[in-house]
Coordinates of C-alpha atoms in Angstrom, one line a residue:
M85 CA 0.0 0.0 0.0
T86 CA 1.4 3.3 -1.1
P87 CA 1.6 5.7 1.9
Q88 CA -0.3 9.0 1.5
L89 CA 1.8 12.1 1.3
Q90 CA 0.7 14.8 3.7
T91 CA 0.7 18.2 2.2
Q92 CA 1.3 21.3 4.4
P93 CA -1.1 24.2 3.8
L94 CA 0.6 27.1 2.2
P95 CA 1.0 30.1 4.6
T96 CA -1.6 32.8 3.9
K97 CA -0.2 36.2 3.4
Q98 CA -1.3 38.6 6.1
P99 CA -2.5 42.0 4.7
E100 CA -0.1 44.8 5.5
K101 CA -1.2 47.1 8.3
V102 CA -2.0 50.6 7.0
L103 CA -0.2 53.3 9.0
Y104 CA -1.8 56.7 9.3
P105 CA 1.0 59.2 10.1
D106 CA 0.3 62.0 12.6
S107 CA 2.3 64.5 10.5
D108 CA 2.5 65.3 6.8
G109 CA 5.8 67.0 7.1
Q110 CA 4.3 70.4 6.2
P111 CA 4.7 73.5 8.5
M112 CA 1.7 74.6 10.5
S113 CA 2.0 78.1 9.2
D114 CA 4.2 80.3 7.0
N115 CA 4.2 83.5 9.0
T116 CA 3.3 85.0 12.3
L117 CA 0.0 86.5 11.1
Q118 CA -1.3 83.2 9.7
F119 CA -0.3 81.4 12.9
A120 CA -2.0 84.1 15.1
W121 CA -5.3 83.6 13.2
I122 CA -5.1 79.8 13.3
A123 CA -4.7 80.1 17.1
K124 CA -7.5 82.6 17.5
L125 CA -10.0 80.6 15.5
K126 CA -9.1 77.2 17.1
E127 CA -9.0 78.5 20.7
G128 CA -12.1 80.7 20.1
C129 CA -14.1 77.7 18.9
E130 CA -12.7 75.7 21.8
A131 CA -13.8 78.3 24.3
L132 CA -17.2 78.6 22.6
F133 CA -17.9 74.9 23.2
K134 CA -15.9 74.4 26.4
D135 CA -19.0 73.2 28.3
N136 CA -20.2 70.8 25.6
P137 CA -18.4 67.4 25.9
T138 CA -19.6 66.3 22.5
V139 CA -17.9 69.0 20.4
F140 CA -14.3 68.3 19.3
V141 CA -12.1 71.2 18.1
A142 CA -8.7 70.8 16.6
G143 CA -6.0 72.8 14.7
D144 CA -3.7 71.5 12.0
L145 CA -4.8 67.9 12.7
L146 CA -4.6 65.4 9.9
W147 CA -8.0 64.1 8.8
Y148 CA -8.2 60.7 7.1
P149 CA -11.8 60.2 5.7
V150 CA -11.3 56.7 4.1
E151 CA -10.2 53.6 6.0
G152 CA -7.3 51.8 4.3
D153 CA -6.2 55.0 2.4
N154 CA -3.5 57.0 4.0
K155 CA -2.9 59.2 1.0
T156 CA -6.3 60.9 1.0
R157 CA -6.0 63.4 3.8
R158 CA -6.1 67.0 4.8
A159 CA -5.1 69.0 7.8
P160 CA -7.5 72.0 8.1
D161 CA -6.1 75.0 10.0
A162 CA -9.0 74.6 12.4
M163 CA -12.0 72.2 12.4
V164 CA -15.0 71.6 14.5
V165 CA -16.7 68.3 14.8
F166 CA -20.1 68.0 16.5
G167 CA -21.0 64.7 17.9
R168 CA -17.5 63.6 19.0
P169 CA -16.0 63.7 22.4
K170 CA -13.1 66.0 23.4
G171 CA -9.7 64.5 23.9
Y172 CA -6.3 63.6 22.5
R173 CA -6.0 62.4 18.9
G174 CA -2.9 61.9 16.8
S175 CA -5.1 62.2 13.7
Y176 CA -8.8 62.2 13.0
Q177 CA -9.5 58.8 11.5
Q178 CA -13.1 59.2 10.5
W179 CA -14.1 55.5 10.6
L180 CA -13.1 55.5 14.3
E181 CA -15.3 58.5 14.9
D182 CA -18.7 57.1 14.1
N183 CA -17.8 58.1 10.5
I184 CA -18.7 61.7 11.4
T185 CA -17.2 64.3 9.0
P186 CA -15.9 67.6 10.5
Q187 CA -18.8 69.9 9.9
V188 CA -16.9 73.2 9.9
V189 CA -13.4 73.9 8.7
F190 CA -11.2 77.0 8.5
E191 CA -8.2 77.7 6.3
I192 CA -6.0 80.8 6.7
L193 CA -4.4 81.8 3.5
S194 CA -0.6 82.5 3.2
P195 CA 1.4 83.9 0.4
R196 CA 2.8 80.4 -0.4
N197 CA -0.7 78.9 -1.1
T198 CA -1.4 78.5 -4.8
L199 CA -4.8 78.7 -6.6
S200 CA -4.6 75.0 -7.5
E201 CA -3.8 74.0 -3.9
M202 CA -6.8 75.9 -2.6
A203 CA -9.0 74.5 -5.4
L204 CA -8.0 71.0 -4.4
K205 CA -8.9 71.7 -0.7
L206 CA -12.3 73.0 -1.7
Q207 CA -12.9 69.9 -3.8
F208 CA -11.8 67.7 -0.9
Y209 CA -14.1 69.4 1.6
S210 CA -17.0 69.4 -0.8
H211 CA -16.5 65.7 -1.7
F212 CA -16.2 64.5 1.9
G213 CA -19.2 66.3 3.4
V214 CA -18.0 69.4 5.1
E215 CA -21.0 71.7 5.8
E216 CA -19.3 75.0 6.2
Y217 CA -15.9 76.0 4.8
Y218 CA -14.3 79.4 5.5
L219 CA -11.2 80.8 3.9
Y220 CA -9.6 83.9 5.4
D221 CA -6.8 86.0 3.9
P222 CA -5.5 88.1 6.9
Q223 CA -3.1 90.1 4.7
R224 CA -6.0 91.3 2.4
N225 CA -8.6 91.1 5.2
D226 CA -10.8 89.0 2.9
L227 CA -13.1 86.2 3.9
T228 CA -14.7 83.7 1.5
G229 CA -17.2 81.1 2.6
W230 CA -19.0 78.0 1.3
Q231 CA -22.1 76.2 2.6
R232 CA -23.3 72.8 1.7
S233 CA -26.1 72.3 -0.7
E234 CA -27.5 69.3 -2.4
T235 CA -24.8 69.4 -5.0
G236 CA -21.9 70.1 -2.6
L237 CA -20.3 73.3 -1.3
I238 CA -21.5 76.5 -2.9
V239 CA -20.1 80.0 -2.2
I240 CA -21.9 82.2 0.3
E241 CA -22.7 85.5 -1.6
S242 CA -22.5 87.9 1.4
L243 CA -20.5 87.2 4.5
D244 CA -20.6 90.6 6.2
G245 CA -22.9 89.9 9.1
W246 CA -23.3 86.2 8.2
V247 CA -24.1 83.9 11.1
S248 CA -22.6 80.4 10.9
P249 CA -25.5 77.9 11.1
R250 CA -23.3 75.4 13.1
L251 CA -21.2 77.7 15.3
G252 CA -23.6 80.5 15.8
V253 CA -20.8 83.1 15.4
R254 CA -21.2 86.2 13.3
F255 CA -18.6 87.5 10.9
V256 CA -18.2 91.2 10.7
F257 CA -15.9 93.0 8.2
A258 CA -14.0 95.5 10.1
E259 CA -10.6 97.2 10.0
P260 CA -7.8 96.3 10.3
E261 CA -9.1 92.7 10.5
L262 CA -12.2 90.5 10.5
E263 CA -14.2 90.2 13.7
V264 CA -15.7 87.0 14.8
I265 CA -18.6 87.6 17.3
R266 CA -19.9 85.0 19.6
P267 CA -23.6 84.5 20.3
D268 CA -23.2 86.4 23.6
G269 CA -21.8 89.4 21.7
K270 CA -18.2 88.9 22.7
R271 CA -15.4 88.9 20.1
F272 CA -13.0 86.1 19.5
L273 CA -9.8 87.4 21.1
S274 CA -6.1 86.6 20.8
Y275 CA -4.3 85.4 23.9
V276 CA -2.6 88.8 24.3
E277 CA -6.0 90.5 24.1
L278 CA -7.4 88.1 26.8
M279 CA -4.5 88.9 29.1
E280 CA -5.0 92.7 28.6
Q281 CA -8.7 92.2 29.3
R282 CA -7.9 90.2 32.5
D283 CA -5.4 92.9 33.6
E284 CA -8.0 95.6 33.0
L285 CA -10.5 93.7 35.2
E286 CA -8.0 93.2 37.9
Q287 CA -7.2 96.9 37.9
Q288 CA -10.9 97.8 38.1
R289 CA -11.2 95.5 41.1
D290 CA -8.2 97.1 42.8
E291 CA -9.8 100.5 42.2
I292 CA -13.1 99.4 43.7
E293 CA -11.3 98.0 46.7
Q294 CA -9.4 101.2 47.1
Q295 CA -12.6 103.3 46.9
R296 CA -14.2 100.9 49.5
D297 CA -11.3 101.4 51.9
E298 CA -11.5 105.2 51.5
I299 CA -15.2 105.2 52.3
E300 CA -14.5 103.1 55.4
Q301 CA -11.8 105.5 56.5
Q302 CA -14.2 108.5 56.0
R303 CA -16.9 106.7 58.0
D304 CA -14.4 106.1 60.9
R305 CA -13.3 109.8 60.9
M306 CA -16.9 111.0 60.9
A307 CA -17.8 108.6 63.8
A308 CA -14.8 109.9 65.8
K309 CA -15.8 113.5 65.1
L310 CA -19.4 112.8 66.3
K311 CA -18.0 111.2 69.5
E312 CA -16.0 114.4 70.1
L313 CA -19.2 116.3 69.9
G314 CA -20.8 114.0 72.4
I315 CA -23.0 112.3 69.9
D316 CA -23.2 108.5 69.7
P317 CA -23.0 107.6 66.0
T318 CA -24.7 104.3 66.6
Q319 CA -27.9 106.2 67.6
L320 CA -28.1 108.0 64.3

């Protein structure tokens, strides 16, 4: 009887794990003005929703919309995602985030940006479901915005006084730069402006304390004078 030859199963090739880098090697900003606006918008939106645990705000964070594709990606200067918890992320991998697309994105224009680059960004945001896209040029003090329609992102005709449907903030064209007004009427401020505002409030508190001390001293002097005249100030 001829012995049966036992064949070993061929090893199956394991699919390669797709890596999603946290950095694209590109600088966050090209100049101080661009960086200042990125920080103002990101931190302004962060403060606006600080009490809402299901609003995630990020700046210059890589967004990967398609699982298994690490080439299709963008890093908006600032983005706001409703329906996702706050917290650390190395990148925004949409399939791990209940497949929720960032609803609002901001880009701050720099002299290095090209028309073709910005056109590709608009195409990307339109294709992957962004609801509101705002592009600000701080050197020209010019704001352009797009809002989602049935066919994709379409340009907003007039932005002076425009209120973002998602954020509730109002954009006001002013000089020397754009103003972003919160629903409570307060402006988005830079860190320096916030510190100046805090210092001013502290100075006002100090002045009030000083005035209170002066009134107390005047009351004590008057009470002493009344006692000299034989009058009990507690009976007045």
